[in-house]
CSV table of C-alpha atoms in Angstrom, one decimal:
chain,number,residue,atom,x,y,z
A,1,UNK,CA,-14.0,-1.2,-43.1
A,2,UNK,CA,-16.5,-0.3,-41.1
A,3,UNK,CA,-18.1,-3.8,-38.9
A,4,UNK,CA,-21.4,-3.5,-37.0
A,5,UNK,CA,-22.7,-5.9,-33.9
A,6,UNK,CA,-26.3,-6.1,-35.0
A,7,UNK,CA,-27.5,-8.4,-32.0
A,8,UNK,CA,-30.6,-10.3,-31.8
A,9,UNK,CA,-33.0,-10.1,-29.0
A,10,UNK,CA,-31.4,-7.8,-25.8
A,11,UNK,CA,-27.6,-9.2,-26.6
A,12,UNK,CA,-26.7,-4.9,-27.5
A,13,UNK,CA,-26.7,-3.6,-24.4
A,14,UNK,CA,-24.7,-0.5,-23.2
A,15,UNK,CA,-21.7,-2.2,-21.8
A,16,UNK,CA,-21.1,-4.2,-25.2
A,17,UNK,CA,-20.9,-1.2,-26.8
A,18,UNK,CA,-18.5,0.3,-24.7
A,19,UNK,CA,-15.7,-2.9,-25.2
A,20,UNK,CA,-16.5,-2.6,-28.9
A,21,UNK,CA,-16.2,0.5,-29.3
A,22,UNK,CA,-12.3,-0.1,-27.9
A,23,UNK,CA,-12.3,-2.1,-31.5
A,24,UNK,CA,-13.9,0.3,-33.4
A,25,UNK,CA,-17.1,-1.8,-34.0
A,26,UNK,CA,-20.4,-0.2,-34.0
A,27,UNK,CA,-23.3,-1.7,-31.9
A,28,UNK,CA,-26.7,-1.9,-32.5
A,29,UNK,CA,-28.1,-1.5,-29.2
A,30,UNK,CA,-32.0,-3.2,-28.0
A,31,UNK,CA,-35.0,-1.4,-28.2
A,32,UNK,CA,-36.0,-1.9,-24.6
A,33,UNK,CA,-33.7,0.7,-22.9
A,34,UNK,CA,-36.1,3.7,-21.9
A,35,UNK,CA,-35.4,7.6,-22.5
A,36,UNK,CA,-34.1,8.0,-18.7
A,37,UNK,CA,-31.8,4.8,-19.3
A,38,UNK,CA,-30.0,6.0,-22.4
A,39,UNK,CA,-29.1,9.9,-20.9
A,40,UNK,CA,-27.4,7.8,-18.0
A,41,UNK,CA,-25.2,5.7,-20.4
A,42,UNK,CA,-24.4,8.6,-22.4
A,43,UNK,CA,-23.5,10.9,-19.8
A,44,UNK,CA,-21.4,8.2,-18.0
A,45,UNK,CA,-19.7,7.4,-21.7
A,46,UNK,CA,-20.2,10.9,-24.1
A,47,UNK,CA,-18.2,9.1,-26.7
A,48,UNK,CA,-20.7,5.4,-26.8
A,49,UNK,CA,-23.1,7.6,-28.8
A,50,UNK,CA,-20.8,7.3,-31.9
A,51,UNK,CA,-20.8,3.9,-31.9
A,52,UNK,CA,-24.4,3.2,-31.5
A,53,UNK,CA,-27.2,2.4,-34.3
C-alpha cells in the first residue's frame, strides 16, 4: 500500500520528507522551494528524490 503526505499550504518541507521516507510514505513537497533549494536537499539526501511528488 502505497500512502502519500499530500500537505496543505508549506507543511511538505524537505525535512518531513526525510522522517517519512524512514516509513516508506511519500511526500508531497510545497511549491515555494527554488531550483538552487532543491539541488541542496538532494545532494545532502540522493535517496529523498524517491519519495517526493
Amino acid at each position: 500500500m502505497t500512502i502519500i503526505a499530500a500537505n496543505m499550504d508549506t507543511v511538505g518541507t524537505f525535512r518531513m520528507a526525510e522522517v517519512l521516507s524512514f516509513f516508506d510514505v511519500i511526500t508531497a513537497v510545497h511549491k515555494h522551494y527554488s531550483v538552487e533549494q532543491w539541488a541542496a536537499s538532494i545532494q545532502r539526501v540522493p535517496q529523498l528524490i524517491i519519495g517526493v511528488m
